[in-house]
Each structure stands twice: as structure tokens, then as C-alpha cells.
């Protein structure tokens, strides 16, 4: 994304959807990935996510350490997905057809769509509260409608405007969260609430799981925003720009959340948005904090709506063979997605914190096996060689259904069930571990262990990267036969 696009360019709806981005339309630098993901993580839901570990029993100090470990691990996996974007020029879930088959990729896609709806709805609840506070109205419908309309407009316009919103959110987030952090330390004796409890394995692992899950759920759409970068863009640079933006932004937000939960207790639990407004102080400054909340949530909600549209389109075209749709159809898909998320937001339970914790951890269970399969295949089996035209042809190299990969995915999900610690179900092994939920670790290790040897025998990657005939070729055949190693 270039910084010198004209206003007309920024407001022109994006033409590309799930097709390969040609070289003559590639632009920007990896710096855009940093601002997008930093801005997307400097937001209220990340604050709530960080608060959860303390709310459910962890000491603030150990919660912050656990959140950092989870963000680093999950951010590494997420950034490895992002590094695929410039080379392939494809949305993330289209590329997963190489592992699961053109139609088989629909199975994890359904779960991805549900994830986007869930995050869009929970984000809309909090952003709607901020809008209502800015407008001094009590009807939750008004805030949700206003925020939903903003989300739909930016998502329909597409990639360029989304990156602009990300840059604005980065600046606004840094200013707003710096002010809130200073206010927290000046209004409360924060030091008296940190390090007052001993180390507890269960809550420490919960903190790791919450932040790792937060990062891993970006995996299915992170390459959607790196696919426009020039094909010559260094994978390592793309990796580090994405990783640092996402980890630094989320860790700052989650650390603030953990500290707020430690010092405020029930005052924060009762009204997360309202508490931050009160913490800001005078009415004008509170208005500024509400604006920070809305801008941060707008960034990530646009990613959810945009990614949701891409996932729905990827699902539909797996059965009709299309790779492009009209601008009007694109707009209808996005409006429909945002509309459904708004309906869910209006019906959201009052028990927001507890439901959100379980929502994130359930998502972690279904996406860790997907990430393991995608990354192992791309970096270790196919070695970054993909037949891009075959991703749209059920009769091509990857077929309609890759049964071995789908079985590995299903087994990877099932293997986690005995280790779950959820509101509705606690696995038998979880009890032996004192209630600690390590299901996501089992999901990654187990899925990788069974998928790798099977994929080595069954996978048929091309000898070099194969691009569509209409796509300009910048790489030489020699370069394609010697792909770069994955980022370390």
C-alpha cells in the first residue's frame, strides 16, 4: 500500500478478490504490515483478552509474562502465514486448497467464517458502547448500527482504505493507550496489585492460551493483506514487519488489560468501555478515549468483514469454478456479513467476559491443526512451490478432496478434546493437570507429527512455482527451482 494514493484511488472499490494479484498491481512495502497489525491490536477487545487471565485468578505479573509468551508463539505462526502473501499473491484460504483440496478446504473455511462472525459481533458490542457514549445515547441499537455502517463502507472499498485506517489506528492507538497507561499509574497504586499472588500453573497456562489463541486466529486471513506486496519482497522482512506489529500492539493492549483488571476489579467487569472512559478523566478526554476505541475496533472489524467475505467467496467458488465476481456482488456479500454480525451483537449475552474467553479457546482448538498443516506443507513439503492455477480446478493437481490431510485435521481437533478446559466440557486429562488447558499445544504437536510423514508420501508439489498465464513473471526459472528458506 503506497502512502501517496489519491483520495479517488482510496475510495475506489478494490477489483481483486480471490484471484492472483498480477505483478503490475503489486505495490507498497512491508512497513504497511506493521502499521496494519499494530493498529488492529491496539483495541478494546485485546484489553479485555488480557484482563481475562487476571479475572480468572492469575496474578497480574504472571499474567503479563504468560500473555507475552503466548503472543510471541502465536505471533510467530501468524507471521509465517503472512510471509506467504507476496510470493503467491493470494488470499490465505485460497492457498489452503493446496493442502486440503479445492473443495476440501471448505471444511475449515466454515469454521473460519464462524470465527469472523464471532469476533465481528463481540467487537461491535464494545465499539457500539463507545459510539453511544460519544453520542450520549442509551439505545445500544444506535451505536451498533453506526459502527456496522462504518465497517461495511471501509470493507467494501477494500485493501487500500483498510491500510489507511490501520495507519490512523496506529497513531491514535499509541497516543490514546499511552495516555490511559499514564492515567492508570497516576490514579491507582498499581504496584500494590502486582506480584501479590504466587505462581499458579493453571492460570499461567490460561494466559498463554488466551494470547496464543488471539494471534493464531489471525492466521486464516493474514496473507490477504500481504498479497499485494511486490513478489520480490523479502519473506523475512514481511515476517518481521507482521510479527512486530501484531505482538507489540497486542502485548501493550493485553498488559493494560491485566493491570486494569487487577486494580479495578468489579468496576471494570461491569462496564469495560465505560471504565476506560472514566479513567480518562474529563468529558473531552473521555470522548477522545471512546474515539480511540472506535478507531481500533474499526480496523480489526474491517479485517473480519473483509476476511469473512473472502472466506464465503472461497467456499462458493470451490463448487462453481469462478475466481472473480462483480463489484456489486462483492458489496452484497460484505453487507450481508456485517448485517449478520450486527444481529448477533444485538442478541449478545450480558455475560460477555466469560463467553468471550470460551469463544477464543474453542477457536484455538480448531485453528491450531489448520495452521500446522498449512505451514508444514508450504515450508517443509512443497518448499514454497505451488501450482496456482490448480487451486481453482478440482480436477487439477490438488484434486477436489485431499482425504489424508482432512483426516489429519480431524484427528488433530479430536486429539485436543481430552485436554479441554471449557465451560461446557472439561476433558479427563485436564483434571489430572489441575485444570490447565494445554489442548492447543497437543493440537499443534500431534497434527504435525501425523501429517508430515503422510504428506511426504502423498504430496505432489510442482518442480517450481507455477503462476497463471496472464500473470507477469518477474522470477526466473532458476530462482523458482531454488526457493528461499522460510523465515527463522
PDB file of N, CA, C and O in Angstrom, residues 192-258:
ATOM      1  N   UNK A 192       0.866  -2.026  44.130  1.00  0.00           N
ATOM      2  CA  UNK A 192       0.291  -2.788  45.239  1.00  0.00           C
ATOM      3  C   UNK A 192      -0.526  -3.991  44.768  1.00  0.00           C
ATOM      4  O   UNK A 192      -0.874  -4.859  45.579  1.00  0.00           O
ATOM      5  N   UNK A 193      -0.833  -4.032  43.480  1.00  0.00           N
ATOM      6  CA  UNK A 193      -1.676  -5.115  42.952  1.00  0.00           C
ATOM      7  C   UNK A 193      -0.891  -6.103  42.075  1.00  0.00           C
ATOM      8  O   UNK A 193      -1.480  -7.025  41.526  1.00  0.00           O
ATOM      9  N   UNK A 194       0.407  -5.901  41.963  1.00  0.00           N
ATOM     10  CA  UNK A 194       1.243  -6.746  41.102  1.00  0.00           C
ATOM     11  C   UNK A 194       2.181  -7.567  41.971  1.00  0.00           C
ATOM     12  O   UNK A 194       2.835  -7.028  42.879  1.00  0.00           O
ATOM     13  N   UNK A 195       2.245  -8.860  41.719  1.00  0.00           N
ATOM     14  CA  UNK A 195       3.133  -9.725  42.482  1.00  0.00           C
ATOM     15  C   UNK A 195       2.616 -10.068  43.860  1.00  0.00           C
ATOM     16  O   UNK A 195       3.401 -10.445  44.741  1.00  0.00           O
ATOM     17  N   UNK A 196       1.309  -9.966  44.059  1.00  0.00           N
ATOM     18  CA  UNK A 196       0.748 -10.248  45.380  1.00  0.00           C
ATOM     19  C   UNK A 196       0.279 -11.690  45.519  1.00  0.00           C
ATOM     20  O   UNK A 196       0.001 -12.150  46.619  1.00  0.00           O
ATOM     21  N   UNK A 197       0.173 -12.403  44.398  1.00  0.00           N
ATOM     22  CA  UNK A 197      -0.206 -13.811  44.426  1.00  0.00           C
ATOM     23  C   UNK A 197       0.960 -14.648  43.917  1.00  0.00           C
ATOM     24  O   UNK A 197       1.773 -14.194  43.118  1.00  0.00           O
ATOM     25  N   UNK A 198       1.004 -15.880  44.365  1.00  0.00           N
ATOM     26  CA  UNK A 198       2.054 -16.772  43.899  1.00  0.00           C
ATOM     27  C   UNK A 198       1.777 -17.296  42.489  1.00  0.00           C
ATOM     28  O   UNK A 198       0.696 -17.089  41.927  1.00  0.00           O
ATOM     29  N   UNK A 199       2.762 -17.989  41.984  1.00  0.00           N
ATOM     30  CA  UNK A 199       2.632 -18.572  40.640  1.00  0.00           C
ATOM     31  C   UNK A 199       1.617 -19.711  40.671  1.00  0.00           C
ATOM     32  O   UNK A 199       1.637 -20.554  41.566  1.00  0.00           O
ATOM     33  N   UNK A 200       0.707 -19.701  39.678  1.00  0.00           N
ATOM     34  CA  UNK A 200      -0.294 -20.753  39.569  1.00  0.00           C
ATOM     35  C   UNK A 200      -0.264 -21.298  38.143  1.00  0.00           C
ATOM     36  O   UNK A 200      -0.472 -20.545  37.175  1.00  0.00           O
ATOM     37  N   UNK A 201       0.018 -22.583  38.006  1.00  0.00           N
ATOM     38  CA  UNK A 201       0.199 -23.175  36.684  1.00  0.00           C
ATOM     39  C   UNK A 201      -1.041 -23.046  35.812  1.00  0.00           C
ATOM     40  O   UNK A 201      -0.960 -22.716  34.625  1.00  0.00           O
ATOM     41  N   UNK A 202      -2.197 -23.296  36.393  1.00  0.00           N
ATOM     42  CA  UNK A 202      -3.436 -23.300  35.611  1.00  0.00           C
ATOM     43  C   UNK A 202      -3.703 -21.925  35.004  1.00  0.00           C
ATOM     44  O   UNK A 202      -3.961 -21.794  33.807  1.00  0.00           O
ATOM     45  N   UNK A 203      -3.670 -20.874  35.804  1.00  0.00           N
ATOM     46  CA  UNK A 203      -3.966 -19.541  35.287  1.00  0.00           C
ATOM     47  C   UNK A 203      -2.837 -19.022  34.393  1.00  0.00           C
ATOM     48  O   UNK A 203      -3.085 -18.241  33.474  1.00  0.00           O
ATOM     49  N   UNK A 204      -1.604 -19.463  34.659  1.00  0.00           N
ATOM     50  CA  UNK A 204      -0.489 -19.074  33.796  1.00  0.00           C
ATOM     51  C   UNK A 204      -0.677 -19.654  32.394  1.00  0.00           C
ATOM     52  O   UNK A 204      -0.493 -18.958  31.388  1.00  0.00           O
ATOM     53  N   UNK A 205      -1.060 -20.925  32.325  1.00  0.00           N
ATOM     54  CA  UNK A 205      -1.321 -21.545  31.029  1.00  0.00           C
ATOM     55  C   UNK A 205      -2.539 -20.931  30.352  1.00  0.00           C
ATOM     56  O   UNK A 205      -2.592 -20.827  29.120  1.00  0.00           O
ATOM     57  N   UNK A 206      -3.518 -20.501  31.164  1.00  0.00           N
ATOM     58  CA  UNK A 206      -4.670 -19.813  30.581  1.00  0.00           C
ATOM     59  C   UNK A 206      -4.228 -18.526  29.905  1.00  0.00           C
ATOM     60  O   UNK A 206      -4.672 -18.208  28.793  1.00  0.00           O
ATOM     61  N   UNK A 207      -3.346 -17.772  30.547  1.00  0.00           N
ATOM     62  CA  UNK A 207      -2.846 -16.527  29.952  1.00  0.00           C
ATOM     63  C   UNK A 207      -2.128 -16.798  28.635  1.00  0.00           C
ATOM     64  O   UNK A 207      -2.329 -16.089  27.639  1.00  0.00           O
ATOM     65  N   UNK A 208      -1.294 -17.840  28.614  1.00  0.00           N
ATOM     66  CA  UNK A 208      -0.590 -18.201  27.378  1.00  0.00           C
ATOM     67  C   UNK A 208      -1.593 -18.573  26.299  1.00  0.00           C
ATOM     68  O   UNK A 208      -1.473 -18.147  25.140  1.00  0.00           O
ATOM     69  N   UNK A 209      -2.590 -19.363  26.667  1.00  0.00           N
ATOM     70  CA  UNK A 209      -3.587 -19.813  25.698  1.00  0.00           C
ATOM     71  C   UNK A 209      -4.402 -18.652  25.134  1.00  0.00           C
ATOM     72  O   UNK A 209      -4.693 -18.600  23.935  1.00  0.00           O
ATOM     73  N   UNK A 210      -4.766 -17.699  25.982  1.00  0.00           N
ATOM     74  CA  UNK A 210      -5.568 -16.571  25.527  1.00  0.00           C
ATOM     75  C   UNK A 210      -4.827 -15.736  24.490  1.00  0.00           C
ATOM     76  O   UNK A 210      -5.392 -15.357  23.460  1.00  0.00           O
ATOM     77  N   UNK A 211      -3.555 -15.442  24.749  1.00  0.00           N
ATOM     78  CA  UNK A 211      -2.808 -14.613  23.797  1.00  0.00           C
ATOM     79  C   UNK A 211      -2.375 -15.404  22.571  1.00  0.00           C
ATOM     80  O   UNK A 211      -2.384 -14.878  21.445  1.00  0.00           O
ATOM     81  N   UNK A 212      -2.007 -16.675  22.754  1.00  0.00           N
ATOM     82  CA  UNK A 212      -1.657 -17.501  21.594  1.00  0.00           C
ATOM     83  C   UNK A 212      -2.865 -17.670  20.685  1.00  0.00           C
ATOM     84  O   UNK A 212      -2.765 -17.562  19.451  1.00  0.00           O
ATOM     85  N   UNK A 213      -4.030 -17.912  21.305  1.00  0.00           N
ATOM     86  CA  UNK A 213      -5.252 -18.042  20.523  1.00  0.00           C
ATOM     87  C   UNK A 213      -5.587 -16.767  19.783  1.00  0.00           C
ATOM     88  O   UNK A 213      -6.046 -16.789  18.640  1.00  0.00           O
ATOM     89  N   UNK A 214      -5.378 -15.636  20.442  1.00  0.00           N
ATOM     90  CA  UNK A 214      -5.613 -14.334  19.807  1.00  0.00           C
ATOM     91  C   UNK A 214      -4.791 -14.215  18.519  1.00  0.00           C
ATOM     92  O   UNK A 214      -5.300 -13.827  17.472  1.00  0.00           O
ATOM     93  N   UNK A 215      -3.518 -14.558  18.579  1.00  0.00           N
ATOM     94  CA  UNK A 215      -2.640 -14.436  17.409  1.00  0.00           C
ATOM     95  C   UNK A 215      -2.966 -15.482  16.344  1.00  0.00           C
ATOM     96  O   UNK A 215      -3.003 -15.178  15.145  1.00  0.00           O
ATOM     97  N   UNK A 216      -3.196 -16.714  16.762  1.00  0.00           N
ATOM     98  CA  UNK A 216      -3.425 -17.798  15.796  1.00  0.00           C
ATOM     99  C   UNK A 216      -4.704 -17.586  14.991  1.00  0.00           C
ATOM    100  O   UNK A 216      -4.791 -18.025  13.840  1.00  0.00           O
ATOM    101  N   UNK A 217      -5.688 -16.912  15.566  1.00  0.00           N
ATOM    102  CA  UNK A 217      -6.924 -16.705  14.823  1.00  0.00           C
ATOM    103  C   UNK A 217      -6.773 -15.677  13.708  1.00  0.00           C
ATOM    104  O   UNK A 217      -7.667 -15.542  12.870  1.00  0.00           O
ATOM    105  N   UNK A 218      -5.656 -14.947  13.671  1.00  0.00           N
ATOM    106  CA  UNK A 218      -5.379 -14.081  12.520  1.00  0.00           C
ATOM    107  C   UNK A 218      -4.844 -14.889  11.329  1.00  0.00           C
ATOM    108  O   UNK A 218      -4.860 -14.403  10.190  1.00  0.00           O
ATOM    109  N   UNK A 219      -4.341 -16.095  11.593  1.00  0.00           N
ATOM    110  CA  UNK A 219      -3.677 -16.890  10.559  1.00  0.00           C
ATOM    111  C   UNK A 219      -4.477 -17.103   9.289  1.00  0.00           C
ATOM    112  O   UNK A 219      -3.941 -16.964   8.181  1.00  0.00           O
ATOM    113  N   UNK A 220      -5.777 -17.416   9.380  1.00  0.00           N
ATOM    114  CA  UNK A 220      -6.537 -17.685   8.160  1.00  0.00           C
ATOM    115  C   UNK A 220      -6.738 -16.491   7.241  1.00  0.00           C
ATOM    116  O   UNK A 220      -7.224 -16.660   6.128  1.00  0.00           O
ATOM    117  N   UNK A 221      -6.408 -15.247   7.696  1.00  0.00           N
ATOM    118  CA  UNK A 221      -6.574 -14.140   6.751  1.00  0.00           C
ATOM    119  C   UNK A 221      -5.389 -13.188   6.682  1.00  0.00           C
ATOM    120  O   UNK A 221      -5.432 -12.177   5.985  1.00  0.00           O
ATOM    121  N   UNK A 222      -4.300 -13.493   7.380  1.00  0.00           N
ATOM    122  CA  UNK A 222      -3.206 -12.527   7.435  1.00  0.00           C
ATOM    123  C   UNK A 222      -2.569 -12.294   6.056  1.00  0.00           C
ATOM    124  O   UNK A 222      -2.191 -11.167   5.721  1.00  0.00           O
ATOM    125  N   UNK A 223      -2.466 -13.325   5.220  1.00  0.00           N
ATOM    126  CA  UNK A 223      -1.868 -13.146   3.892  1.00  0.00           C
ATOM    127  C   UNK A 223      -2.757 -12.341   2.955  1.00  0.00           C
ATOM    128  O   UNK A 223      -2.286 -11.863   1.917  1.00  0.00           O
ATOM    129  N   UNK A 224      -4.040 -12.165   3.299  1.00  0.00           N
ATOM    130  CA  UNK A 224      -4.919 -11.329   2.483  1.00  0.00           C
ATOM    131  C   UNK A 224      -4.363  -9.913   2.372  1.00  0.00           C
ATOM    132  O   UNK A 224      -4.622  -9.210   1.384  1.00  0.00           O
ATOM    133  N   UNK A 225      -3.587  -9.483   3.370  1.00  0.00           N
ATOM    134  CA  UNK A 225      -3.104  -8.104   3.431  1.00  0.00           C
ATOM    135  C   UNK A 225      -1.629  -7.976   3.075  1.00  0.00           C
ATOM    136  O   UNK A 225      -1.098  -6.867   3.048  1.00  0.00           O
ATOM    137  N   UNK A 226      -0.960  -9.078   2.807  1.00  0.00           N
ATOM    138  CA  UNK A 226       0.417  -9.020   2.317  1.00  0.00           C
ATOM    139  C   UNK A 226       0.499  -9.440   0.850  1.00  0.00           C
ATOM    140  O   UNK A 226       1.558  -9.358   0.244  1.00  0.00           O
ATOM    141  N   UNK A 227      -0.622  -9.868   0.265  1.00  0.00           N
ATOM    142  CA  UNK A 227      -0.583 -10.409  -1.090  1.00  0.00           C
ATOM    143  C   UNK A 227      -0.367  -9.355  -2.162  1.00  0.00           C
ATOM    144  O   UNK A 227       0.007  -9.687  -3.285  1.00  0.00           O
ATOM    145  N   UNK A 228      -0.569  -8.086  -1.839  1.00  0.00           N
ATOM    146  CA  UNK A 228      -0.338  -7.012  -2.802  1.00  0.00           C
ATOM    147  C   UNK A 228       1.114  -6.534  -2.812  1.00  0.00           C
ATOM    148  O   UNK A 228       1.489  -5.733  -3.661  1.00  0.00           O
ATOM    149  N   UNK A 229       1.923  -6.971  -1.865  1.00  0.00           N
ATOM    150  CA  UNK A 229       3.333  -6.574  -1.864  1.00  0.00           C
ATOM    151  C   UNK A 229       4.036  -7.144  -3.088  1.00  0.00           C
ATOM    152  O   UNK A 229       3.692  -8.234  -3.557  1.00  0.00           O
ATOM    153  N   UNK A 230       5.026  -6.426  -3.653  1.00  0.00           N
ATOM    154  CA  UNK A 230       5.761  -6.956  -4.812  1.00  0.00           C
ATOM    155  C   UNK A 230       6.304  -8.345  -4.534  1.00  0.00           C
ATOM    156  O   UNK A 230       6.713  -8.657  -3.410  1.00  0.00           O
ATOM    157  N   UNK A 231       6.316  -9.181  -5.571  1.00  0.00           N
ATOM    158  CA  UNK A 231       6.752 -10.563  -5.399  1.00  0.00           C
ATOM    159  C   UNK A 231       8.203 -10.652  -4.941  1.00  0.00           C
ATOM    160  O   UNK A 231       8.617 -11.641  -4.322  1.00  0.00           O
ATOM    161  N   UNK A 232       8.988  -9.618  -5.224  1.00  0.00           N
ATOM    162  CA  UNK A 232      10.396  -9.611  -4.820  1.00  0.00           C
ATOM    163  C   UNK A 232      10.582  -9.254  -3.345  1.00  0.00           C
ATOM    164  O   UNK A 232      11.712  -9.277  -2.841  1.00  0.00           O
ATOM    165  N   UNK A 233       9.514  -8.937  -2.646  1.00  0.00           N
ATOM    166  CA  UNK A 233       9.607  -8.565  -1.230  1.00  0.00           C
ATOM    167  C   UNK A 233      10.203  -9.707  -0.413  1.00  0.00           C
ATOM    168  O   UNK A 233       9.804 -10.862  -0.540  1.00  0.00           O
ATOM    169  N   UNK A 234      11.167  -9.379   0.418  1.00  0.00           N
ATOM    170  CA  UNK A 234      11.818 -10.387   1.254  1.00  0.00           C
ATOM    171  C   UNK A 234      10.820 -11.032   2.203  1.00  0.00           C
ATOM    172  O   UNK A 234      10.047 -10.345   2.879  1.00  0.00           O
ATOM    173  N   UNK A 235      10.845 -12.352   2.258  1.00  0.00           N
ATOM    174  CA  UNK A 235       9.974 -13.066   3.188  1.00  0.00           C
ATOM    175  C   UNK A 235      10.299 -12.719   4.635  1.00  0.00           C
ATOM    176  O   UNK A 235       9.403 -12.589   5.467  1.00  0.00           O
ATOM    177  N   UNK A 236      11.588 -12.587   4.922  1.00  0.00           N
ATOM    178  CA  UNK A 236      11.984 -12.270   6.291  1.00  0.00           C
ATOM    179  C   UNK A 236      11.476 -10.887   6.701  1.00  0.00           C
ATOM    180  O   UNK A 236      11.035 -10.690   7.839  1.00  0.00           O
ATOM    181  N   UNK A 237      11.539  -9.931   5.780  1.00  0.00           N
ATOM    182  CA  UNK A 237      11.055  -8.595   6.091  1.00  0.00           C
ATOM    183  C   UNK A 237       9.549  -8.603   6.311  1.00  0.00           C
ATOM    184  O   UNK A 237       9.034  -7.962   7.234  1.00  0.00           O
ATOM    185  N   UNK A 238       8.829  -9.331   5.462  1.00  0.00           N
ATOM    186  CA  UNK A 238       7.379  -9.454   5.645  1.00  0.00           C
ATOM    187  C   UNK A 238       7.065 -10.112   6.986  1.00  0.00           C
ATOM    188  O   UNK A 238       6.167  -9.675   7.720  1.00  0.00           O
ATOM    189  N   UNK A 239       7.808 -11.160   7.294  1.00  0.00           N
ATOM    190  CA  UNK A 239       7.610 -11.874   8.561  1.00  0.00           C
ATOM    191  C   UNK A 239       7.790 -10.936   9.750  1.00  0.00           C
ATOM    192  O   UNK A 239       6.915 -10.824  10.619  1.00  0.00           O
ATOM    193  N   UNK A 240       8.927 -10.242   9.803  1.00  0.00           N
ATOM    194  CA  UNK A 240       9.233  -9.425  10.974  1.00  0.00           C
ATOM    195  C   UNK A 240       8.321  -8.202  11.078  1.00  0.00           C
ATOM    196  O   UNK A 240       7.957  -7.792  12.186  1.00  0.00           O
ATOM    197  N   UNK A 241       7.934  -7.624   9.950  1.00  0.00           N
ATOM    198  CA  UNK A 241       7.023  -6.474   9.991  1.00  0.00           C
ATOM    199  C   UNK A 241       5.675  -6.884  10.573  1.00  0.00           C
ATOM    200  O   UNK A 241       5.099  -6.180  11.414  1.00  0.00           O
ATOM    201  N   UNK A 242       5.164  -8.024  10.133  1.00  0.00           N
ATOM    202  CA  UNK A 242       3.894  -8.529  10.647  1.00  0.00           C
ATOM    203  C   UNK A 242       4.015  -8.939  12.103  1.00  0.00           C
ATOM    204  O   UNK A 242       3.175  -8.590  12.944  1.00  0.00           O
ATOM    205  N   UNK A 243       5.058  -9.688  12.409  1.00  0.00           N
ATOM    206  CA  UNK A 243       5.265 -10.196  13.764  1.00  0.00           C
ATOM    207  C   UNK A 243       5.371  -9.055  14.775  1.00  0.00           C
ATOM    208  O   UNK A 243       4.672  -9.042  15.799  1.00  0.00           O
ATOM    209  N   UNK A 244       6.223  -8.087  14.508  1.00  0.00           N
ATOM    210  CA  UNK A 244       6.439  -7.000  15.460  1.00  0.00           C
ATOM    211  C   UNK A 244       5.181  -6.143  15.618  1.00  0.00           C
ATOM    212  O   UNK A 244       4.821  -5.756  16.736  1.00  0.00           O
ATOM    213  N   UNK A 245       4.496  -5.863  14.514  1.00  0.00           N
ATOM    214  CA  UNK A 245       3.281  -5.069  14.613  1.00  0.00           C
ATOM    215  C   UNK A 245       2.232  -5.757  15.461  1.00  0.00           C
ATOM    216  O   UNK A 245       1.630  -5.149  16.358  1.00  0.00           O
ATOM    217  N   UNK A 246       2.011  -7.043  15.208  1.00  0.00           N
ATOM    218  CA  UNK A 246       0.961  -7.767  15.914  1.00  0.00           C
ATOM    219  C   UNK A 246       1.326  -8.025  17.373  1.00  0.00           C
ATOM    220  O   UNK A 246       0.497  -7.843  18.276  1.00  0.00           O
ATOM    221  N   UNK A 247       2.554  -8.437  17.631  1.00  0.00           N
ATOM    222  CA  UNK A 247       2.948  -8.785  19.001  1.00  0.00           C
ATOM    223  C   UNK A 247       3.065  -7.543  19.877  1.00  0.00           C
ATOM    224  O   UNK A 247       2.582  -7.523  21.021  1.00  0.00           O
ATOM    225  N   UNK A 248       3.689  -6.482  19.366  1.00  0.00           N
ATOM    226  CA  UNK A 248       3.834  -5.273  20.178  1.00  0.00           C
ATOM    227  C   UNK A 248       2.471  -4.641  20.473  1.00  0.00           C
ATOM    228  O   UNK A 248       2.199  -4.227  21.608  1.00  0.00           O
ATOM    229  N   UNK A 249       1.613  -4.569  19.453  1.00  0.00           N
ATOM    230  CA  UNK A 249       0.294  -3.983  19.665  1.00  0.00           C
ATOM    231  C   UNK A 249      -0.543  -4.777  20.644  1.00  0.00           C
ATOM    232  O   UNK A 249      -1.154  -4.218  21.567  1.00  0.00           O
ATOM    233  N   UNK A 250      -0.570  -6.091  20.472  1.00  0.00           N
ATOM    234  CA  UNK A 250      -1.407  -6.920  21.345  1.00  0.00           C
ATOM    235  C   UNK A 250      -0.845  -6.978  22.764  1.00  0.00           C
ATOM    236  O   UNK A 250      -1.602  -6.943  23.739  1.00  0.00           O
ATOM    237  N   UNK A 251       0.476  -7.057  22.902  1.00  0.00           N
ATOM    238  CA  UNK A 251       1.043  -7.143  24.244  1.00  0.00           C
ATOM    239  C   UNK A 251       0.796  -5.863  25.039  1.00  0.00           C
ATOM    240  O   UNK A 251       0.494  -5.915  26.238  1.00  0.00           O
ATOM    241  N   UNK A 252       0.908  -4.723  24.390  1.00  0.00           N
ATOM    242  CA  UNK A 252       0.627  -3.454  25.063  1.00  0.00           C
ATOM    243  C   UNK A 252      -0.829  -3.434  25.547  1.00  0.00           C
ATOM    244  O   UNK A 252      -1.116  -3.140  26.704  1.00  0.00           O
ATOM    245  N   UNK A 253      -1.748  -3.784  24.642  1.00  0.00           N
ATOM    246  CA  UNK A 253      -3.172  -3.763  24.999  1.00  0.00           C
ATOM    247  C   UNK A 253      -3.483  -4.763  26.101  1.00  0.00           C
ATOM    248  O   UNK A 253      -4.216  -4.450  27.060  1.00  0.00           O
ATOM    249  N   UNK A 254      -2.953  -5.975  25.988  1.00  0.00           N
ATOM    250  CA  UNK A 254      -3.246  -7.012  26.970  1.00  0.00           C
ATOM    251  C   UNK A 254      -2.613  -6.711  28.324  1.00  0.00           C
ATOM    252  O   UNK A 254      -3.196  -7.016  29.374  1.00  0.00           O
ATOM    253  N   UNK A 255      -1.427  -6.108  28.320  1.00  0.00           N
ATOM    254  CA  UNK A 255      -0.800  -5.717  29.582  1.00  0.00           C
ATOM    255  C   UNK A 255      -1.645  -4.671  30.295  1.00  0.00           C
ATOM    256  O   UNK A 255      -1.870  -4.744  31.517  1.00  0.00           O
ATOM    257  N   UNK A 256      -2.135  -3.690  29.527  1.00  0.00           N
ATOM    258  CA  UNK A 256      -3.027  -2.689  30.113  1.00  0.00           C
ATOM    259  C   UNK A 256      -4.268  -3.366  30.686  1.00  0.00           C
ATOM    260  O   UNK A 256      -4.720  -3.034  31.788  1.00  0.00           O
ATOM    261  N   UNK A 257      -4.815  -4.335  29.951  1.00  0.00           N
ATOM    262  CA  UNK A 257      -5.998  -5.044  30.430  1.00  0.00           C
ATOM    263  C   UNK A 257      -5.743  -5.795  31.721  1.00  0.00           C
ATOM    264  O   UNK A 257      -6.574  -5.785  32.642  1.00  0.00           O
ATOM    265  N   UNK A 258      -4.587  -6.472  31.808  1.00  0.00           N
ATOM    266  CA  UNK A 258      -4.259  -7.221  33.020  1.00  0.00           C
ATOM    267  C   UNK A 258      -4.125  -6.288  34.221  1.00  0.00           C
ATOM    268  O   UNK A 258      -4.603  -6.589  35.325  1.00  0.00           O
TER     269      UNK A 258
END
